[in-house]
Short mmCIF file of C-alpha atoms and ligand atoms in Angstrom, two decimals:
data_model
loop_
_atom_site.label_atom_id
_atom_site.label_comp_id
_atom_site.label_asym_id
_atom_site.label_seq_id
_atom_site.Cartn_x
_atom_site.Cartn_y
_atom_site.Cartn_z
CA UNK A 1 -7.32 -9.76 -59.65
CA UNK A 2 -6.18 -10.61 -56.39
CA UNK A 3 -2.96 -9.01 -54.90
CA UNK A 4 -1.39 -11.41 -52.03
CA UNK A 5 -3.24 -10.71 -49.21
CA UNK A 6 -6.68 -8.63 -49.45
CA UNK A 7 -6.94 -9.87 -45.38
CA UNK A 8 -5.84 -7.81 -42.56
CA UNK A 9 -4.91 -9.28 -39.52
CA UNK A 10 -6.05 -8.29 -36.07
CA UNK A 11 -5.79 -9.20 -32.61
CA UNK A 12 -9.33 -11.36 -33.25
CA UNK A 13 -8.16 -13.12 -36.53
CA UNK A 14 -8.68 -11.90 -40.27
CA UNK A 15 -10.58 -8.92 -41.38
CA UNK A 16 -11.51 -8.12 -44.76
CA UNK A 17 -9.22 -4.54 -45.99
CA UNK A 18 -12.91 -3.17 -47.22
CA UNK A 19 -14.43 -3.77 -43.82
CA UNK A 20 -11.62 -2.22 -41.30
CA UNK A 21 -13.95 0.70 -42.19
CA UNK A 22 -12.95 4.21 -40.34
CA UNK A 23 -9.14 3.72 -39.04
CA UNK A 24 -6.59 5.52 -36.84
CA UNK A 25 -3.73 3.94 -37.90
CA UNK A 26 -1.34 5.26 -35.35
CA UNK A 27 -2.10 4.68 -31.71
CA UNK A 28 -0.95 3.02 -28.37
CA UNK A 29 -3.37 0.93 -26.07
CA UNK A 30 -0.62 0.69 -23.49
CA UNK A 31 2.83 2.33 -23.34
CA UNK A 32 5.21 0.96 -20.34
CA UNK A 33 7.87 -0.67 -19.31
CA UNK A 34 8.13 -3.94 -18.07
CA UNK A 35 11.33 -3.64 -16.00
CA UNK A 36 10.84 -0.31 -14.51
CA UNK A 37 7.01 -1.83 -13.81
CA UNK A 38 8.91 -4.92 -11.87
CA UNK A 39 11.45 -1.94 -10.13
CA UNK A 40 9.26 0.90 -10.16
CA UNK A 41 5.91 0.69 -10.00
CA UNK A 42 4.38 3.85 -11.58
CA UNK A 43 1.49 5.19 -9.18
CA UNK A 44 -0.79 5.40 -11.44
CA UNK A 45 -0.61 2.27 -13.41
CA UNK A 46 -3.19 -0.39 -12.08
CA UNK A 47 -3.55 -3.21 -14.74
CA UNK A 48 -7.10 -3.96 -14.49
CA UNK A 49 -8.14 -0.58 -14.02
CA UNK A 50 -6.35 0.36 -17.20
CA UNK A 51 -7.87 -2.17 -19.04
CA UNK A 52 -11.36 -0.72 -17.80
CA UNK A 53 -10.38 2.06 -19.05
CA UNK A 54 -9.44 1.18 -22.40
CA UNK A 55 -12.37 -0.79 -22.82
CA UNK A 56 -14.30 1.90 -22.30
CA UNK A 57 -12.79 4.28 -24.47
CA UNK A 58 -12.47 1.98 -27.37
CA UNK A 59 -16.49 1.05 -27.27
CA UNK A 60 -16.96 4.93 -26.95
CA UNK A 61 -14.83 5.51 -29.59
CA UNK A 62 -17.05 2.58 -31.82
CA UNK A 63 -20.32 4.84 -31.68
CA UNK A 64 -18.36 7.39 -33.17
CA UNK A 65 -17.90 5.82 -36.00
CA UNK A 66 -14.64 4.03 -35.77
CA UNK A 67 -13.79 1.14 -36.45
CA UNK A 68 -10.15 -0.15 -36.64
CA UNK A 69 -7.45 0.89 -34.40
CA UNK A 70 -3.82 0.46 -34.82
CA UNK A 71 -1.51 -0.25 -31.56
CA UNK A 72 1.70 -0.02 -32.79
CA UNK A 73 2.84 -0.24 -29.59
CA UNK A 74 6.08 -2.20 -30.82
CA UNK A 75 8.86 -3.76 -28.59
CA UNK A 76 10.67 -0.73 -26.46
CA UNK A 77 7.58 0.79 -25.78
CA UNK A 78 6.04 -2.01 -23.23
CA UNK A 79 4.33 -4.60 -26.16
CA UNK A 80 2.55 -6.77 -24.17
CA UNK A 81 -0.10 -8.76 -26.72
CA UNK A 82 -1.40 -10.77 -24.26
CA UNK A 83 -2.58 -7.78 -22.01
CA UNK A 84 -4.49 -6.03 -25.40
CA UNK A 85 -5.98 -9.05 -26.34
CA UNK A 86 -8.15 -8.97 -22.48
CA UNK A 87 -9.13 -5.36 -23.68
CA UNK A 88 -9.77 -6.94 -28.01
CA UNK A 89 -11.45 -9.55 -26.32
CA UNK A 90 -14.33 -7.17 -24.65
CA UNK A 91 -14.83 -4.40 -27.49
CA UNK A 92 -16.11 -4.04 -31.05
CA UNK A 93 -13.34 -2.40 -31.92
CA UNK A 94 -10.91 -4.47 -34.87
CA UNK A 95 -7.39 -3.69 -33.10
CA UNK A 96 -4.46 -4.50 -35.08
CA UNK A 97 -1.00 -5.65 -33.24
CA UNK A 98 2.13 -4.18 -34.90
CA UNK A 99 6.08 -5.48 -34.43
CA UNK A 100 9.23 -3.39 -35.30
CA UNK A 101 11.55 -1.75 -32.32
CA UNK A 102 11.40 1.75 -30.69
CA UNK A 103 15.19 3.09 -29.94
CA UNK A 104 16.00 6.79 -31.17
CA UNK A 105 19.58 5.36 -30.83
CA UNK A 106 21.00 2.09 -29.00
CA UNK A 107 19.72 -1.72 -28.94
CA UNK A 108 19.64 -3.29 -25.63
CA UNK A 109 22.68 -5.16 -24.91
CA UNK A 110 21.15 -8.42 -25.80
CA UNK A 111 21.66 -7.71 -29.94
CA UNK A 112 25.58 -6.35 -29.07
CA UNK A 113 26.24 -9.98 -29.06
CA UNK A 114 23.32 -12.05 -30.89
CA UNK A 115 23.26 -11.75 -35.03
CA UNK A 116 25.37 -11.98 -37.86
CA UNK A 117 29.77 -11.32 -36.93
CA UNK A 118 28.67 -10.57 -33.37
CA UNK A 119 29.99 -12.46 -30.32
CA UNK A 120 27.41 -15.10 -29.53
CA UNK A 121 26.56 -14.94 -33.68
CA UNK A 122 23.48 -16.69 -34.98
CA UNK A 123 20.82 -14.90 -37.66
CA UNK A 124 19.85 -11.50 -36.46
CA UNK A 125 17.11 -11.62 -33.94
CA UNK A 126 15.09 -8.76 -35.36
CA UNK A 127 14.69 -10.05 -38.67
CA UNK A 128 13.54 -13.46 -37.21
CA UNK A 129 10.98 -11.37 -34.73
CA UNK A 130 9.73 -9.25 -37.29
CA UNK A 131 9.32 -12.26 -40.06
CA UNK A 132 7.86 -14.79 -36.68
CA UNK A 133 5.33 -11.90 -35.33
CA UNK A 134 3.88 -11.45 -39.02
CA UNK A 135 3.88 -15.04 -40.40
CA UNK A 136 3.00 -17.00 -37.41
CA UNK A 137 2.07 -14.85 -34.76
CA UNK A 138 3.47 -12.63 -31.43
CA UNK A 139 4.67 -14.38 -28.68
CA UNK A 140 2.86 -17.83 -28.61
CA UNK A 141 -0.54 -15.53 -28.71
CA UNK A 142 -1.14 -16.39 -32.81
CA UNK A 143 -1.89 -12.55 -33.43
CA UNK A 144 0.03 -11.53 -35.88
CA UNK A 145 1.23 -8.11 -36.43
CA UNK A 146 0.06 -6.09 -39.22
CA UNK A 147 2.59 -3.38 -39.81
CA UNK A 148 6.29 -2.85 -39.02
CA UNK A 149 7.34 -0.08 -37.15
CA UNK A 150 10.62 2.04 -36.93
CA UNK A 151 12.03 4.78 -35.21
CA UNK A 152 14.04 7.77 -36.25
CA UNK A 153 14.44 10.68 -33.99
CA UNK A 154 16.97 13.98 -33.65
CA UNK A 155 20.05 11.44 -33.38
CA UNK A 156 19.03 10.39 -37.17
CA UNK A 157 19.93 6.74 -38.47
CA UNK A 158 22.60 5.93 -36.54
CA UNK A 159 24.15 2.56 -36.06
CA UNK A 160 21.21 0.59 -34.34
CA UNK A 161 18.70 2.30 -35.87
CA UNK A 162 20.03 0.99 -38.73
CA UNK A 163 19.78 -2.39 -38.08
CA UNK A 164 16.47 -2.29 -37.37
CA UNK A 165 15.48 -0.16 -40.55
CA UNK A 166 17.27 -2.88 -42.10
CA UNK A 167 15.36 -5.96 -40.51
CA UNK A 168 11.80 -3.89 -41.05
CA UNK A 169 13.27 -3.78 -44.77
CA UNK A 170 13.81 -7.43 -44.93
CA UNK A 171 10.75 -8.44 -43.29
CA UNK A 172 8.41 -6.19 -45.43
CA UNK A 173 9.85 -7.78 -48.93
CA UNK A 174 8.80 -11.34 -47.29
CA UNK A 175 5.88 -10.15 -46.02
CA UNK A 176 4.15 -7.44 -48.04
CA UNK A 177 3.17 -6.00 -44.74
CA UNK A 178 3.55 -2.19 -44.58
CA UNK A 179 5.96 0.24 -43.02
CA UNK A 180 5.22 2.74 -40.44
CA UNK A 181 7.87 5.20 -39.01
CA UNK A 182 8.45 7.84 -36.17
CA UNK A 183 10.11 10.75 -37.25
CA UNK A 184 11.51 13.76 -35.41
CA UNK A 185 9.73 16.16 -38.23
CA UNK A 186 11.83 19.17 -37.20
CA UNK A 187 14.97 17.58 -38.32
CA UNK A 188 13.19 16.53 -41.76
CA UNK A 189 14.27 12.81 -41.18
CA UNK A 190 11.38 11.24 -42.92
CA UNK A 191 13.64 12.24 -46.18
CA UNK A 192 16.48 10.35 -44.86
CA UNK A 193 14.01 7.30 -43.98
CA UNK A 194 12.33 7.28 -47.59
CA UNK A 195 15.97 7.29 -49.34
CA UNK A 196 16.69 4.61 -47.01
CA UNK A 197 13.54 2.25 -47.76
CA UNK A 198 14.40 3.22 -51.36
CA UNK A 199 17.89 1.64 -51.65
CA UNK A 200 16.61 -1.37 -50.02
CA UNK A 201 13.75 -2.26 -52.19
CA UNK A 202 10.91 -0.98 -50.45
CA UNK A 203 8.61 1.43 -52.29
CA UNK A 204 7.45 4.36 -51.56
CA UNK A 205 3.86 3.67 -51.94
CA UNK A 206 4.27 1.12 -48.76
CA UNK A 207 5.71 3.32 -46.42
CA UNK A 208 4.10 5.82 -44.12
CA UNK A 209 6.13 8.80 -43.03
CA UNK A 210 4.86 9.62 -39.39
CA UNK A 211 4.76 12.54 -37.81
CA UNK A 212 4.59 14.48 -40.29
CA UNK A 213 1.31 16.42 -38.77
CA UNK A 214 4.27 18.04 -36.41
CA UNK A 215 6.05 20.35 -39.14
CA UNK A 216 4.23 23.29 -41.48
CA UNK A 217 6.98 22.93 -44.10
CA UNK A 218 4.66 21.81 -47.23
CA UNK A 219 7.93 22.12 -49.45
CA UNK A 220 8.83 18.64 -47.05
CA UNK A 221 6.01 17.17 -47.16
CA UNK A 222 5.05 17.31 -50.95
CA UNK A 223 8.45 15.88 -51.23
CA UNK A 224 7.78 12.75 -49.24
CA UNK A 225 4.19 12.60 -50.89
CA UNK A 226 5.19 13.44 -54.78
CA UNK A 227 7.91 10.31 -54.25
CA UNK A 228 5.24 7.96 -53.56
CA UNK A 229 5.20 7.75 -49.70
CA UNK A 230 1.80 8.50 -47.52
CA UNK A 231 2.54 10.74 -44.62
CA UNK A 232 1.20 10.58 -41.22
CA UNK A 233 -0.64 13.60 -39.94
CA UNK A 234 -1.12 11.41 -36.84
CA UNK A 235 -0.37 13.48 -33.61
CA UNK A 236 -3.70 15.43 -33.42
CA UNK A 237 -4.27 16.21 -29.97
CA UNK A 238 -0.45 16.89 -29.03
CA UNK A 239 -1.13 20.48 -28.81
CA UNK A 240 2.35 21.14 -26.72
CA UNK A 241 3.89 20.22 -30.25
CA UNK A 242 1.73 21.56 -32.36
CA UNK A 243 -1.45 23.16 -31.94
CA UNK A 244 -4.63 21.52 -33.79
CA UNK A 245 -5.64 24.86 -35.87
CA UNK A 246 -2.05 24.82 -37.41
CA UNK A 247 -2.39 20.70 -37.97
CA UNK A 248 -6.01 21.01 -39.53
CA UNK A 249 -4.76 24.33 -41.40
CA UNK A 250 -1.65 21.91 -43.05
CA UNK A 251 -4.48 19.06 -43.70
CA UNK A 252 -6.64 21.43 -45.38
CA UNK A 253 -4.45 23.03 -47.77
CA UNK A 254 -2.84 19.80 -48.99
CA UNK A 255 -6.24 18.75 -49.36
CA UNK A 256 -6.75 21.45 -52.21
CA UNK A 257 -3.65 20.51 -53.76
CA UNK A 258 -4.95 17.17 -54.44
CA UNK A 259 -3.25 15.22 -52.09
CA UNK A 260 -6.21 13.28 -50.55
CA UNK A 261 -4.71 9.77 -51.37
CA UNK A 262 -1.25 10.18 -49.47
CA UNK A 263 -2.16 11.61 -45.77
CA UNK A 264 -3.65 9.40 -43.07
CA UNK A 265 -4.90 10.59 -39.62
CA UNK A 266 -4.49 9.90 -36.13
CA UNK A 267 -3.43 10.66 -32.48
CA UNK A 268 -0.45 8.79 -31.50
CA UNK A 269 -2.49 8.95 -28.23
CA UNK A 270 -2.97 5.92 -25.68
CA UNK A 271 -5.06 4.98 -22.77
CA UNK A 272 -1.67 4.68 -20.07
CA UNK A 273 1.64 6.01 -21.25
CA UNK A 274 4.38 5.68 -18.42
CA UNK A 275 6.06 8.14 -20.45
CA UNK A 276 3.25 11.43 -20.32
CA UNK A 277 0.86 9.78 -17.58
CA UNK A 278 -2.99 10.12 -17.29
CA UNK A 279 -2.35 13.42 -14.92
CA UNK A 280 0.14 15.09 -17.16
CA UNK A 281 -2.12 14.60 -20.09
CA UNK A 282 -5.13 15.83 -18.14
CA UNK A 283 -3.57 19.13 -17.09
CA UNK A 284 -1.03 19.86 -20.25
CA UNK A 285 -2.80 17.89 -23.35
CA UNK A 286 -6.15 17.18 -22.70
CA UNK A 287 -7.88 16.81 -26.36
CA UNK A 288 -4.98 13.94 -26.88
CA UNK A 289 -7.09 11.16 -26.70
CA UNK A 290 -8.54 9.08 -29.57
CA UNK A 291 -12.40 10.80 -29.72
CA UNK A 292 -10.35 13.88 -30.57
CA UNK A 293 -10.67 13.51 -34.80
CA UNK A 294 -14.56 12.34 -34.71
CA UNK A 295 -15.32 15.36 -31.90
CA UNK A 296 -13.20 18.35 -32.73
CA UNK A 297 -11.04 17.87 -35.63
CA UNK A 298 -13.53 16.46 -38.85
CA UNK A 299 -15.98 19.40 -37.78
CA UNK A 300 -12.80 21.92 -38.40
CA UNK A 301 -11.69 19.81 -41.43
CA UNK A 302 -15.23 20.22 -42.96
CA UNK A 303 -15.78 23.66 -42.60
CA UNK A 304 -12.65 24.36 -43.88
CA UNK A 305 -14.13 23.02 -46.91
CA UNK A 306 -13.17 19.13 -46.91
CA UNK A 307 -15.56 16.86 -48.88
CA UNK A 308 -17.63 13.81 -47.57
CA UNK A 309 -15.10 12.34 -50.42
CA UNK A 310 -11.46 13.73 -48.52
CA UNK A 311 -13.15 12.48 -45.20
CA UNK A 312 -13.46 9.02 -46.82
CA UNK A 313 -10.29 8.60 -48.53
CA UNK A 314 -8.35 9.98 -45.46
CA UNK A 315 -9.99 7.60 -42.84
CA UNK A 316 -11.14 4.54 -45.13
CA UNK A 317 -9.66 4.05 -48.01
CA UNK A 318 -6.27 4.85 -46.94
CA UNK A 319 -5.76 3.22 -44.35
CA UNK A 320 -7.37 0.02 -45.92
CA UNK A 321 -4.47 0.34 -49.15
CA UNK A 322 -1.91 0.78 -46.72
CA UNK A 323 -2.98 -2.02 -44.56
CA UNK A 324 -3.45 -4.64 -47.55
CA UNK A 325 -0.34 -7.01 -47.71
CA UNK A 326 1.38 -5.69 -51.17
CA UNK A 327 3.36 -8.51 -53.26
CA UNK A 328 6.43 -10.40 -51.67
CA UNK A 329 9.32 -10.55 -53.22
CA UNK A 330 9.70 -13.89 -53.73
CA UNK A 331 6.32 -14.42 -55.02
CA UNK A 332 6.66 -14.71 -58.87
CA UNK A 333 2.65 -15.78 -59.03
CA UNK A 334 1.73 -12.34 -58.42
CA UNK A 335 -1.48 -10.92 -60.25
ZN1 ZN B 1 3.42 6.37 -31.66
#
């Protein structure tokens, strides 16, 4: 009865897929940037300070009601393990580490030269990150990631990107371990990325289309959901995209067409970002933080007639099928 792995990993070991309990899969604990950190310091980055601050939030964020957050804070956008683990270590809160890599476009110069036909040659360093991070853990820390992460923005898939939807590919058949993707929703890309995953193996019903929560085209998103794929309404709060009503308003009415089992929800928010600060968010976007769904959004979702049940299967159960490690494909014992 078992599938291959009914255990979710986290930055504090293993955690049961019917205990992660109320989840926003789709958040950042830190965003920076290690070399422009060593070059130029941001004013209003202060390590332990931040780390207050996340603390904080995240054990606020607990007596709401939630339970499991998801950092998929991946390498290009500042993943530093060892940093979230001093804020894991000090909360309730089940955090769960992610790997993939953040570029819209170009790889550092690094893999122009390291991987299969390329100048230095050797295996491709993504796949072996990706595979390394899940099976045996990030960066000598032994957490291991939980979900792959890629990137597609308004350049599309273009050369780079490529690669790494490839590796992510690759890894998830070895690893079960679920995909998670950025999309730039105006430009409809999440179609391109499920065709993608498609041809190389992965199915649908593994993948979550992100972003999605940024675009009112239904026609596009029933697409992505009627082929199997679970779409991310997962930027509530970024009202300088998209305001809330219009998110919740999208929410709603897929809810009444039955398509509880295939949305997730969260923020995208995170407690530092080098790349919106805490001062730009303060003045511009100031209901992006992660209390925003338990304070202001469920209210709006239930009296615009969602259930107890769509609450549940939204938050919960979602989250906790995505999250479950699905067959490998080398694993002919499979039950
Ligand atoms: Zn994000």
């Amino acid at each position: 009865m078992t599938s291959v792995g009914e255990e979710v990993q986290t930055f504090r070991g293993q955690v049961s897929a019917g205990d992660l309990g109320t989840t926003l899969i789709h958040e950042h604990v830190f965003v920076g940037h290690p070399e422009l950190d060593l070059n130029l310091p941001h004013p209003e980055w202060h390590e332990d300070r931040a780390i207050e601050t996340a603390v904080e939030g995240l054990e606020r964020l607990w007596d709401l009601g939630v339970r499991t957050v998801v950092d998929l804070t991946v390498l290009g956008l500042g993943r530093d393990v060892a940093r979230v683990r001093r804020v894991a270590e000090r909360v309730r809160m089940h955090l769960v580490a992610s790997t993939g890599y953040y570029t819209a476009d170009v790889l550092p110069a690094y893999f122009q030269t390291h991987g299969p036909g390329l100048l230095v040659g050797g295996p491709d360093p993504l796949l072996e990150l990706f595979v390394r991070d899940i099976e045996e853990g990030i960066a000598g820390t032994g957490i291991r990631a939980g979900m792959l992460k890629v990137v597609t923005d308004r350049q599309g898939i273009t050369p780079d990107v490529r690669r790494v939807m490839t590796a992510a590919a690759q890894a998830h058949l070895r690893t079960g371990v679920p995909i998670t993707t950025h999309t730039h929703a105006p430009s409809q890309n999440g179609r391109d990325q499920l065709a993608f995953f498609r041809e190389h193996g992965v199915a649908p019903e593994r993948l979550v289309i992100g972003h999605c929560g940024d675009t009112e085209d239904l026609d596009h998103l029933r697409e992505l959901m009627d082929a199997g794929a679970t779409i991310g309404m997962d930027r509530f709060g970024m009202e300088h995209v998209l305001p809330d009503d219009a998110r919740v308003a999208t929410v709603l009415a897929l809810l009444r067409e039955g398509y509880a089992d295939r949305m997730v929800l969260s923020h995208d928010a995170a407690f530092f970002s080098r790349v919106t600060p805490p001062s730009w968010r303060a003045r511009h976007a100031p209901h992006w933080h992660m209390e925003n769904i338990s304070r202001r959004i469920v209210p709006r979702l239930v009296s615009g007639g969602a259930t107890e049940d769509d609450l549940h299967q939204l938050l919960v159960l979602n989250p906790a099928r995505l999250l479950t490690r699905g067959p490998v494909a080398h694993d002919g014992e499979d039950d």
